[in-house]
C-alpha atoms as a PDB file:
ATOM      1  CA  MET A   1      89.189  57.732 -28.606  1.00  0.00           C
ATOM      2  CA  ALA A   2      87.031  56.943 -31.558  1.00  0.00           C
ATOM      3  CA  GLY A   3      90.196  54.973 -33.039  1.00  0.00           C
ATOM      4  CA  GLN A   4      90.155  52.701 -30.170  1.00  0.00           C
ATOM      5  CA  ALA A   5      86.896  52.103 -29.941  1.00  0.00           C
ATOM      6  CA  GLY A   6      86.853  51.048 -33.959  1.00  0.00           C
ATOM      7  CA  TRP A   7      90.000  48.696 -32.978  1.00  0.00           C
ATOM      8  CA  PHE A   8      88.137  47.168 -30.419  1.00  0.00           C
ATOM      9  CA  VAL A   9      84.481  46.746 -32.642  1.00  0.00           C
ATOM     10  CA  CYS A  10      86.972  45.497 -35.449  1.00  0.00           C
ATOM     11  CA  VAL A  11      89.053  42.947 -33.769  1.00  0.00           C
ATOM     12  CA  LEU A  12      86.510  41.727 -31.271  1.00  0.00           C
ATOM     13  CA  SER A  13      83.661  41.494 -33.887  1.00  0.00           C
ATOM     14  CA  ALA A  14      86.155  39.382 -36.127  1.00  0.00           C
ATOM     15  CA  ALA A  15      86.995  37.610 -33.007  1.00  0.00           C
ATOM     16  CA  ARG A  16      83.416  36.217 -33.006  1.00  0.00           C
ATOM     17  CA  ASP A  17      82.828  35.443 -36.548  1.00  0.00           C
ATOM     18  CA  ALA A  18      80.532  38.847 -37.166  1.00  0.00           C
ATOM     19  CA  ALA A  19      83.228  40.907 -38.826  1.00  0.00           C
ATOM     20  CA  TRP A  20      80.653  42.932 -40.617  1.00  0.00           C
ATOM     21  CA  VAL A  21      80.001  44.359 -37.735  1.00  0.00           C
ATOM     22  CA  GLY A  22      83.770  46.338 -37.536  1.00  0.00           C
ATOM     23  CA  ILE A  23      83.755  47.111 -41.205  1.00  0.00           C
ATOM     24  CA  VAL A  24      80.152  49.035 -40.616  1.00  0.00           C
ATOM     25  CA  PHE A  25      81.339  50.544 -37.839  1.00  0.00           C
ATOM     26  CA  VAL A  26      84.660  51.878 -39.501  1.00  0.00           C
ATOM     27  CA  ALA A  27      82.716  52.907 -42.694  1.00  0.00           C
ATOM     28  CA  GLY A  28      81.029  55.552 -40.382  1.00  0.00           C
ATOM     29  CA  LEU A  29      83.953  56.631 -38.657  1.00  0.00           C
ATOM     30  CA  LEU A  30      85.119  57.513 -42.254  1.00  0.00           C
ATOM     31  CA  ALA A  31      82.462  58.804 -43.222  1.00  0.00           C
ATOM     32  CA  LEU A  32      82.060  61.020 -40.031  1.00  0.00           C
ATOM     33  CA  HIS A  33      86.035  61.829 -40.513  1.00  0.00           C
ATOM     34  CA  LEU A  34      85.447  62.970 -44.454  1.00  0.00           C
ATOM     35  CA  ARG A  35      82.309  65.293 -43.605  1.00  0.00           C
ATOM     36  CA  GLN A  36      84.586  67.095 -40.870  1.00  0.00           C
ATOM     37  CA  ALA A  37      87.622  67.030 -43.127  1.00  0.00           C
ATOM     38  CA  ARG A  38      88.419  70.691 -45.064  1.00  0.00           C
ATOM     39  CA  GLN A  39      89.604  68.739 -48.143  1.00  0.00           C
ATOM     40  CA  PRO A  40      87.752  65.083 -47.844  1.00  0.00           C
ATOM     41  CA  ARG A  41      89.419  64.187 -51.094  1.00  0.00           C
ATOM     42  CA  TRP A  42      92.866  64.430 -50.015  1.00  0.00           C
ATOM     43  CA  GLU A  43      91.871  62.681 -46.849  1.00  0.00           C
ATOM     44  CA  LEU A  44      90.324  59.931 -48.853  1.00  0.00           C
ATOM     45  CA  GLN A  45      93.092  59.553 -51.205  1.00  0.00           C
ATOM     46  CA  LEU A  46      95.311  59.218 -48.195  1.00  0.00           C
ATOM     47  CA  VAL A  47      92.976  56.040 -47.149  1.00  0.00           C
ATOM     48  CA  VAL A  48      93.141  54.749 -50.481  1.00  0.00           C
ATOM     49  CA  TRP A  49      96.552  54.837 -50.345  1.00  0.00           C
ATOM     50  CA  VAL A  50      96.954  53.472 -46.962  1.00  0.00           C
ATOM     51  CA  VAL A  51      94.968  50.347 -48.022  1.00  0.00           C
ATOM     52  CA  VAL A  52      96.511  49.550 -51.278  1.00  0.00           C
ATOM     53  CA  LEU A  53      99.878  49.398 -49.660  1.00  0.00           C
ATOM     54  CA  ALA A  54      99.185  47.683 -46.768  1.00  0.00           C
ATOM     55  CA  ALA A  55      97.157  44.848 -48.149  1.00  0.00           C
ATOM     56  CA  PRO A  56      99.976  43.364 -49.819  1.00  0.00           C
ATOM     57  CA  TRP A  57     102.182  43.697 -46.587  1.00  0.00           C
ATOM     58  CA  GLU A  58      99.077  42.027 -44.719  1.00  0.00           C
ATOM     59  CA  THR A  59      99.045  39.431 -47.364  1.00  0.00           C
ATOM     60  CA  VAL A  60     102.844  38.330 -47.161  1.00  0.00           C
ATOM     61  CA  LEU A  61     102.479  37.888 -43.707  1.00  0.00           C
ATOM     62  CA  ILE A  62      99.683  35.428 -44.018  1.00  0.00           C
ATOM     63  CA  ARG A  63     101.200  33.477 -46.565  1.00  0.00           C
ATOM     64  CA  ALA A  64     104.372  33.704 -44.695  1.00  0.00           C
ATOM     65  CA  GLY A  65     102.346  31.556 -42.228  1.00  0.00           C
ATOM     66  CA  LEU A  66     103.293  34.409 -39.505  1.00  0.00           C
ATOM     67  CA  ILE A  67      99.805  35.436 -38.607  1.00  0.00           C
ATOM     68  CA  ALA A  68      96.267  33.574 -39.500  1.00  0.00           C
ATOM     69  CA  TYR A  69      92.805  34.847 -39.314  1.00  0.00           C
ATOM     70  CA  PRO A  70      90.153  32.419 -38.466  1.00  0.00           C
ATOM     71  CA  HIS A  71      87.274  34.579 -39.250  1.00  0.00           C
ATOM     72  CA  GLY A  72      86.379  37.233 -41.785  1.00  0.00           C
ATOM     73  CA  THR A  73      88.555  36.062 -44.614  1.00  0.00           C
ATOM     74  CA  LEU A  74      86.964  36.436 -47.910  1.00  0.00           C
ATOM     75  CA  TRP A  75      89.742  34.484 -49.912  1.00  0.00           C
ATOM     76  CA  THR A  76      92.476  31.935 -48.336  1.00  0.00           C
ATOM     77  CA  GLY A  77      95.446  33.648 -48.128  1.00  0.00           C
ATOM     78  CA  PHE A  78      94.297  37.278 -48.345  1.00  0.00           C
ATOM     79  CA  ALA A  79      94.204  39.794 -45.813  1.00  0.00           C
ATOM     80  CA  PRO A  80      90.610  39.812 -44.374  1.00  0.00           C
ATOM     81  CA  PRO A  81      88.303  42.985 -44.967  1.00  0.00           C
ATOM     82  CA  TRP A  82      88.257  43.708 -41.222  1.00  0.00           C
ATOM     83  CA  LEU A  83      91.815  43.949 -41.377  1.00  0.00           C
ATOM     84  CA  LEU A  84      92.094  46.559 -43.889  1.00  0.00           C
ATOM     85  CA  ALA A  85      89.299  48.451 -42.225  1.00  0.00           C
ATOM     86  CA  LEU A  86      91.669  48.761 -39.375  1.00  0.00           C
ATOM     87  CA  TRP A  87      94.246  50.092 -41.931  1.00  0.00           C
ATOM     88  CA  VAL A  88      91.355  52.299 -43.030  1.00  0.00           C
ATOM     89  CA  LEU A  89      90.669  53.387 -39.050  1.00  0.00           C
ATOM     90  CA  PHE A  90      94.580  54.017 -38.749  1.00  0.00           C
ATOM     91  CA  ALA A  91      94.523  56.102 -41.796  1.00  0.00           C
ATOM     92  CA  ILE A  92      91.992  58.452 -40.693  1.00  0.00           C
ATOM     93  CA  GLN A  93      94.049  59.202 -37.335  1.00  0.00           C
ATOM     94  CA  VAL A  94      97.543  59.959 -39.531  1.00  0.00           C
ATOM     95  CA  ASN A  95      96.709  63.414 -39.753  1.00  0.00           C
ATOM     96  CA  VAL A  96      95.100  63.867 -36.302  1.00  0.00           C
ATOM     97  CA  LEU A  97      96.364  61.613 -33.869  1.00  0.00           C
ATOM     98  CA  PHE A  98      99.817  61.352 -35.709  1.00  0.00           C
ATOM     99  CA  ARG A  99     100.632  64.355 -37.022  1.00  0.00           C
ATOM    100  CA  TRP A 100     103.046  65.574 -33.706  1.00  0.00           C
ATOM    101  CA  LEU A 101     105.271  62.760 -35.434  1.00  0.00           C
ATOM    102  CA  ARG A 102     106.346  64.946 -38.412  1.00  0.00           C
ATOM    103  CA  GLY A 103     109.337  65.802 -38.760  1.00  0.00           C
ATOM    104  CA  ARG A 104     110.069  62.941 -36.004  1.00  0.00           C
ATOM    105  CA  TRP A 105     111.388  60.255 -38.030  1.00  0.00           C
ATOM    106  CA  TRP A 106     113.138  58.506 -35.255  1.00  0.00           C
ATOM    107  CA  LEU A 107     110.268  58.567 -32.674  1.00  0.00           C
ATOM    108  CA  ALA A 108     108.249  57.747 -35.591  1.00  0.00           C
ATOM    109  CA  MET A 109     110.231  54.511 -35.993  1.00  0.00           C
ATOM    110  CA  LEU A 110     110.064  53.301 -32.101  1.00  0.00           C
ATOM    111  CA  LEU A 111     106.297  54.155 -31.813  1.00  0.00           C
ATOM    112  CA  GLY A 112     105.686  51.800 -34.935  1.00  0.00           C
ATOM    113  CA  ALA A 113     108.262  48.748 -33.792  1.00  0.00           C
ATOM    114  CA  VAL A 114     107.104  49.103 -30.530  1.00  0.00           C
ATOM    115  CA  ALA A 115     102.820  50.147 -30.787  1.00  0.00           C
ATOM    116  CA  GLY A 116     102.437  47.853 -34.348  1.00  0.00           C
ATOM    117  CA  PRO A 117     103.616  44.636 -32.847  1.00  0.00           C
ATOM    118  CA  LEU A 118     101.514  44.907 -29.898  1.00  0.00           C
ATOM    119  CA  SER A 119      98.520  46.089 -31.454  1.00  0.00           C
ATOM    120  CA  PHE A 120      98.884  42.490 -33.184  1.00  0.00           C
ATOM    121  CA  ARG A 121      99.597  40.571 -30.044  1.00  0.00           C
ATOM    122  CA  ALA A 122      96.055  41.939 -28.404  1.00  0.00           C
ATOM    123  CA  GLY A 123      94.472  41.262 -31.416  1.00  0.00           C
ATOM    124  CA  ALA A 124      95.633  37.464 -31.126  1.00  0.00           C
ATOM    125  CA  ALA A 125      94.759  37.503 -27.304  1.00  0.00           C
ATOM    126  CA  LEU A 126      91.310  38.415 -28.025  1.00  0.00           C
ATOM    127  CA  GLY A 127      91.169  35.617 -30.714  1.00  0.00           C
ATOM    128  CA  ALA A 128      91.069  37.734 -33.739  1.00  0.00           C
ATOM    129  CA  ALA A 129      94.237  36.280 -34.798  1.00  0.00           C
ATOM    130  CA  HIS A 130      96.618  33.326 -34.460  1.00  0.00           C
ATOM    131  CA  ILE A 131      99.972  34.033 -34.232  1.00  0.00           C
ATOM    132  CA  SER A 132     102.950  31.357 -35.147  1.00  0.00           C
ATOM    133  CA  GLU A 133     106.450  31.499 -33.762  1.00  0.00           C
ATOM    134  CA  MET A 134     105.910  34.294 -31.447  1.00  0.00           C
ATOM    135  CA  ALA A 135     109.305  35.911 -31.624  1.00  0.00           C
ATOM    136  CA  ALA A 136     109.607  35.701 -35.271  1.00  0.00           C
ATOM    137  CA  THR A 137     106.256  37.009 -35.910  1.00  0.00           C
ATOM    138  CA  LEU A 138     106.660  40.262 -33.336  1.00  0.00           C
ATOM    139  CA  GLY A 139     110.461  40.635 -34.559  1.00  0.00           C
ATOM    140  CA  THR A 140     109.008  41.118 -37.943  1.00  0.00           C
ATOM    141  CA  LEU A 141     106.159  43.491 -37.336  1.00  0.00           C
ATOM    142  CA  ALA A 142     108.384  45.544 -35.292  1.00  0.00           C
ATOM    143  CA  ILE A 143     111.000  45.804 -38.591  1.00  0.00           C
ATOM    144  CA  GLY A 144     107.614  46.403 -40.638  1.00  0.00           C
ATOM    145  CA  TRP A 145     105.960  49.099 -38.509  1.00  0.00           C
ATOM    146  CA  ALA A 146     109.387  50.906 -38.016  1.00  0.00           C
ATOM    147  CA  ILE A 147     109.068  51.582 -41.904  1.00  0.00           C
ATOM    148  CA  TRP A 148     105.262  51.749 -41.710  1.00  0.00           C
ATOM    149  CA  MET A 149     104.947  54.337 -39.060  1.00  0.00           C
ATOM    150  CA  PRO A 150     107.063  57.200 -40.623  1.00  0.00           C
ATOM    151  CA  LEU A 151     106.029  56.594 -43.984  1.00  0.00           C
ATOM    152  CA  LEU A 152     102.172  56.964 -43.139  1.00  0.00           C
ATOM    153  CA  VAL A 153     103.131  59.935 -41.158  1.00  0.00           C
ATOM    154  CA  TRP A 154     105.146  61.398 -44.377  1.00  0.00           C
ATOM    155  CA  LEU A 155     102.073  60.301 -46.552  1.00  0.00           C
ATOM    156  CA  GLY A 156      99.816  61.909 -44.437  1.00  0.00           C
ATOM    157  CA  GLU A 157     101.545  65.164 -44.633  1.00  0.00           C
ATOM    158  CA  ARG A 158     101.378  65.299 -48.240  1.00  0.00           C
ATOM    159  CA  SER A 159      97.656  64.542 -48.203  1.00  0.00           C
ATOM    160  CA  ASP A 160      96.601  66.512 -45.224  1.00  0.00           C
ATOM    161  CA  GLY A 161      92.613  67.640 -45.848  1.00  0.00           C
ATOM    162  CA  THR A 162      92.172  67.908 -41.778  1.00  0.00           C
ATOM    163  CA  GLY A 163      92.518  71.487 -41.947  1.00  0.00           C
ATOM    164  CA  ILE A 164      94.049  71.331 -38.366  1.00  0.00           C
ATOM    165  CA  SER A 165      97.179  73.565 -37.621  1.00  0.00           C
ATOM    166  CA  PRO A 166     100.259  72.668 -36.964  1.00  0.00           C
END
């Protein structure tokens, strides 16, 4: 539920040109997550890896002209910080919310292919992004998220500091 709240705060604040609100909210959720983790260093390592991998992906989508972010961008053509905060939010949920996908790689691919594009579409509908060529963009996102979801679940499994039993 905190993840959903974080998503809405990030997206709605970005749509209203107040992206810092979402970034601060996610920073608070990250701090809370790390405080509760048995191995916070492992969880932080996962967050860093996810953001480092996601930033170029998001930048490619922007530079390809598939997605544009009207607010909260620091450098033209690069992923805005609030969008990277969404990746932080996703990363802190990998070992909590999505741990059940471990070893279920086809299901992770399917879930990613469906949920990833839907999330972007919803964000655009709320005004945080502009999607050009809807079919091409959603198709690209579906392929990308069919790769991202199992990859992130796999990374999470190798850097699980939550202390939650399987």
